[in-house]
Amino acid sequence: MNVLLSYPIFPTSFWSFEKAVQGIGKKAFMPPLSLVTVAALLPQEWNFRLRDRNIEPVTEDDWEWADMVMLSGMIAQKEDYMEQIQEAKRRDLPVVVGGPYATSLPNDMLAAGADFLVLDEGEYTINLFVEALKRGETSGIFRSKDKPDVTLSPVPRYDLLQLDAYFLMAIQYSRGCPFQCEFCDIIILYGRKPRTKTFSQVEKELDVLFDLGWRGGIFFVDDNFIGNKRTVKPFLENLIEWQTNKGYPFSFTTEASIDMAQDDRLLELMALSKFSTVFIGIETPDTDSLKLTMKHQNNRKPMNESLEKIAKSGLRIMAGFIIGFDDEKKGAGERVFQFATENAIPGVTFSMLQALPGTALWDRLKASGRLLDDANLNQTTLLNFVPTRPIEEIAEEYVNAFWKLYDPKVYLKRVFDHFMLVGQAKVHQDPELRKKLANQHKTDFDLKGVLFGLKMLAKLGFVRSTRFVFWKYLYLMFKKNPGGIGNFLSFAAFMEHFLPYRKMVKKEIQEALQARIDGKVKVLDTNIELSDELTEGVEWYKAS
């Protein structure tokens, strides 16, 4: 069996970082961990070709070689996902689909012509699919209500990747999250009981990446790395030992909940194992909205105190924010901007709320007849439901806040303030710790990286209006926190992505708003009888 594993294109988004990634000679931010895991779960006597369409096209030779095409991806990859299914079917190739998008919206896959839907988690459903193939079946849908024991998951086929094409590698330690945020589909897809791999499993994966020659950053793709606090601290202790024995070849990035700030030992272990960055879902500074959306963990302690503590432990913070919650007060966009500024959060993802299929939010909005369309997770997408305040007001606040967040001078100020906080951490102040955590492996001279750095230095320090504050911050960083200069320059370089991206956000939101005002949107058929008040509200919304 010749299997073509195709990974659809991600549209430009906050996370794509095209300009910055390409400037240092890379092609994409991160590889498709899903497909290399699928390849490891399938019969190993099969032949595999992986084509990540974010770095290379699927060629005519690939199509002719393939006996079967397999795709995985997220809702954000919808457009190219559908096109790849249709292209394969045009060539009479059987198509197998899976991943979060297919699992959430299987009807989309059937409508596009997919033959096999291998849904939920592959440790259970891939075997069902393979057995069906052996029986000669030519189509099928394979699901499992049970959540697999991830200690059964094999080492992903990292050898299928073009490692040097990516900015970060990807690895997984756990699945699931213990919280119950109304808008989040993670607990629907992976459950509320976090399941973790053993350290020996992850160690094998790290060893494979090390032996393949990877050095640098690795993203733990867990949706909440600290979800199982009972197992994560022993895991980190083992990780520190592995890093020490190997000479600290890797740094790590992950996602975690803000309650990590309440565990001093956890923060210490993350810093000592060389976690450099953590993404935290703040969502909103409005405590009433957090309560409504059931994000209670963000209300237990003052968020500003928790964020400061995390930064001072040595972890760089990126944070996600959302606008459009029910009963949200006017000025939410400005409150997000002020919160990010006051707490010196450099990387801020900001989007309009999307109701995702299967979530509590989706069910609540569906029951009240307020759904307008399927979700599309991107920063250039309007709410996919009828909000409780005018959509024009929300869109205006959103665009204005996004524009201000990535004003070059404002952004550089957040970056500087943040790394002055991070620089206070013991891991950055103690000379012995700094030496221990430094990458001890020699790397080849990176001409592209040096040239990109010089280009950014010229742009920021001489060409752009940022030149005066740039040199000011660089001088102060050199004087007060010289160890943070590399971080400061790296995050400053991300402006190459954010400046054109904020223009795109503004343009596409304005176009989407006009299309909605013109009535080019339908309310999803919920097959229920609405109250007079809701019917009137929906009709008003469609008309306006």
XYZ file of C-alpha atoms in Angstrom, residues 130-397:
268
model
C -7.298 -1.337 8.765
C -9.479 -4.353 9.579
C -12.210 -2.987 7.291
C -9.663 -2.672 4.468
C -8.640 -6.301 4.985
C -12.285 -7.296 4.619
C -12.387 -5.494 1.274
C -14.631 -2.652 2.393
C -14.423 0.520 0.290
C -15.954 3.039 2.690
C -16.853 3.439 6.339
C -17.047 5.646 9.399
C -15.014 4.575 12.421
C -15.642 6.105 15.845
C -14.962 5.339 19.486
C -16.668 6.830 22.520
C -13.831 5.592 24.718
C -10.653 7.610 25.162
C -7.519 5.546 24.507
C -4.706 4.981 26.915
C -2.015 7.213 25.389
C 0.704 5.010 26.831
C -0.189 2.787 23.842
C 0.742 5.518 21.368
C 3.884 4.760 19.312
C 6.827 7.029 18.561
C 5.732 9.273 15.655
C 7.451 8.780 12.302
C 9.591 11.918 12.550
C 11.809 10.461 9.828
C 9.096 11.382 7.285
C 9.563 15.094 7.976
C 11.870 17.620 6.349
C 13.144 18.747 9.726
C 15.129 21.721 8.445
C 11.954 23.254 6.942
C 10.415 23.995 10.364
C 10.945 26.637 13.021
C 9.778 24.307 15.839
C 9.327 20.567 16.227
C 6.184 19.129 17.830
C 5.696 16.511 20.530
C 2.802 15.446 22.771
C 2.776 14.481 26.441
C -0.929 14.618 27.342
C -4.457 14.894 25.980
C -7.485 16.440 27.649
C -8.119 19.260 30.115
C -9.820 19.179 33.554
C -11.704 22.454 33.093
C -15.086 23.108 31.479
C -14.812 26.358 29.503
C -18.079 26.723 27.597
C -16.505 27.658 24.241
C -13.707 25.073 24.163
C -13.911 21.893 22.079
C -10.836 20.243 23.639
C -12.918 18.675 26.386
C -15.315 17.413 23.696
C -12.573 15.936 21.524
C -10.259 14.643 24.257
C -12.220 14.631 27.518
C -11.839 16.287 30.914
C -9.573 13.621 32.374
C -6.039 14.425 31.178
C -4.256 11.302 29.963
C -0.475 11.345 29.931
C 2.322 9.391 28.307
C 5.052 7.892 30.450
C 8.370 9.663 30.532
C 10.018 6.648 28.882
C 7.683 7.140 25.900
C 8.508 10.817 25.541
C 12.182 10.040 26.120
C 12.161 7.761 23.067
C 10.609 10.544 21.003
C 13.201 13.047 22.216
C 15.963 10.542 21.461
C 14.663 10.074 17.904
C 14.583 13.826 17.299
C 18.054 14.177 18.812
C 19.440 11.339 16.672
C 17.855 12.841 13.544
C 19.890 15.978 14.252
C 17.199 18.322 15.537
C 18.426 21.077 17.846
C 16.424 24.004 19.152
C 12.756 24.518 19.968
C 10.092 21.868 20.544
C 6.405 22.631 21.059
C 4.528 20.387 23.492
C 1.189 20.516 21.678
C -0.805 19.591 24.808
C -3.838 21.823 25.218
C -3.055 22.071 28.920
C 0.402 20.738 29.725
C -0.218 20.950 33.488
C -3.722 19.419 33.332
C -2.583 16.376 35.323
C -0.520 17.943 38.093
C 0.029 14.602 39.800
C 2.136 13.307 36.912
C 3.603 16.472 35.394
C 6.116 17.259 38.151
C 7.754 13.786 38.165
C 7.763 14.040 34.358
C 9.612 17.362 34.521
C 12.151 15.974 36.998
C 12.970 13.225 34.496
C 13.081 15.754 31.673
C 15.656 17.827 33.555
C 17.832 14.742 33.929
C 17.519 13.960 30.198
C 18.372 17.542 29.247
C 21.377 17.540 31.577
C 22.715 14.270 30.163
C 22.291 15.475 26.574
C 23.656 18.946 27.161
C 20.331 20.815 26.963
C 19.846 20.512 23.182
C 16.190 21.578 23.264
C 14.058 24.410 24.597
C 10.327 23.887 25.046
C 7.123 25.815 24.445
C 3.628 24.757 25.516
C 0.093 25.790 26.501
C -1.056 25.766 30.119
C -3.733 27.194 32.385
C -3.020 30.245 34.517
C -3.333 28.261 37.758
C 0.248 27.097 37.149
C 1.161 30.276 39.038
C -0.104 28.725 42.274
C 2.544 25.979 42.250
C 6.058 27.291 42.923
C 7.694 23.900 42.457
C 5.997 23.431 39.093
C 7.261 26.806 37.843
C 10.768 25.989 39.062
C 10.801 22.603 37.312
C 9.535 24.091 34.049
C 12.259 26.721 34.090
C 14.979 24.194 34.957
C 13.909 21.827 32.178
C 14.243 24.787 29.766
C 10.661 25.661 29.017
C 11.059 29.085 27.443
C 7.479 30.076 26.544
C 3.980 29.280 27.749
C 0.716 30.218 26.026
C -2.104 31.058 28.453
C -5.776 31.516 27.624
C -6.710 34.755 29.374
C -9.783 35.260 27.123
C -10.970 38.482 28.771
C -10.167 40.707 31.759
C -13.938 40.905 32.455
C -14.643 38.661 35.433
C -18.377 38.477 34.656
C -17.652 37.116 31.159
C -15.210 34.579 32.597
C -17.900 33.420 35.014
C -20.504 33.184 32.247
C -18.227 31.134 30.001
C -17.260 28.906 32.955
C -13.557 29.760 32.879
C -13.500 29.726 36.659
C -9.773 29.018 36.971
C -9.049 32.561 35.737
C -11.171 34.099 38.480
C -9.656 32.285 41.463
C -6.659 34.608 41.841
C -5.995 38.099 40.427
C -4.703 37.408 36.917
C -2.178 40.260 36.975
C -0.470 38.739 40.024
C -0.375 35.286 38.444
C 1.077 36.573 35.165
C 3.791 38.523 36.941
C 4.743 35.466 38.968
C 4.949 33.252 35.871
C 7.118 35.796 34.042
C 9.427 36.221 37.028
C 9.906 32.448 37.156
C 11.658 32.768 33.783
C 8.835 31.815 31.400
C 7.945 34.045 28.472
C 4.186 34.551 28.199
C 1.945 34.595 25.158
C -1.770 34.978 25.774
C -5.075 34.529 23.981
C -7.996 36.959 24.186
C -11.562 36.806 22.840
C -14.240 39.432 22.241
C -17.968 38.854 21.820
C -19.113 37.068 24.983
C -22.786 37.316 25.888
C -23.710 40.344 28.015
C -20.274 41.828 27.386
C -20.116 45.529 28.264
C -19.155 48.140 25.690
C -15.425 48.848 25.506
C -14.265 45.223 25.769
C -11.661 45.709 23.038
C -10.050 48.627 24.849
C -10.045 46.644 28.117
C -8.157 43.827 26.385
C -5.618 46.322 25.036
C -5.125 47.927 28.447
C -4.795 44.567 30.199
C -2.146 43.339 27.742
C -0.247 46.626 28.054
C -0.373 46.818 31.852
C 0.745 43.194 32.188
C 3.466 43.477 29.516
C 2.234 40.535 27.432
C 4.228 40.673 24.178
C 2.457 38.057 22.029
C -1.310 38.617 22.117
C -3.664 36.482 20.027
C -7.015 38.187 19.705
C -10.127 36.930 17.921
C -13.888 37.085 17.896
C -15.694 34.339 19.760
C -16.571 31.287 17.659
C -19.119 28.665 18.689
C -17.476 25.323 17.933
C -19.524 22.197 17.104
C -20.326 20.036 20.118
C -19.372 22.606 22.746
C -21.705 23.811 25.484
C -21.693 27.210 23.795
C -22.769 25.664 20.458
C -25.609 23.767 22.129
C -26.811 26.811 24.048
C -26.804 29.053 20.973
C -28.412 26.370 18.826
C -31.240 25.947 21.336
C -31.906 29.685 21.223
C -31.749 29.885 17.402
C -28.737 32.200 17.383
C -26.257 30.202 15.290
C -25.405 31.768 11.945
C -22.768 29.522 10.419
C -20.123 26.905 11.098
C -17.026 28.020 12.991
C -13.905 29.257 11.243
C -11.040 29.781 13.632
C -9.098 32.788 12.440
C -8.519 36.369 13.520
C -10.282 37.598 10.374
C -13.645 35.965 11.120
C -16.783 37.517 12.574
C -18.807 35.860 15.326
C -20.732 32.897 13.922
C -23.799 33.648 16.043
C -26.124 36.514 16.922
C -24.409 38.472 19.729
C -26.069 40.343 22.570
C -24.749 43.696 21.358
C -24.459 45.122 17.823
C -21.991 43.285 15.607
C -20.781 46.631 14.213
C -19.789 47.729 17.711
C -17.927 44.495 18.432
C -16.137 44.565 15.059
C -15.051 48.176 15.496
C -13.697 47.526 18.993
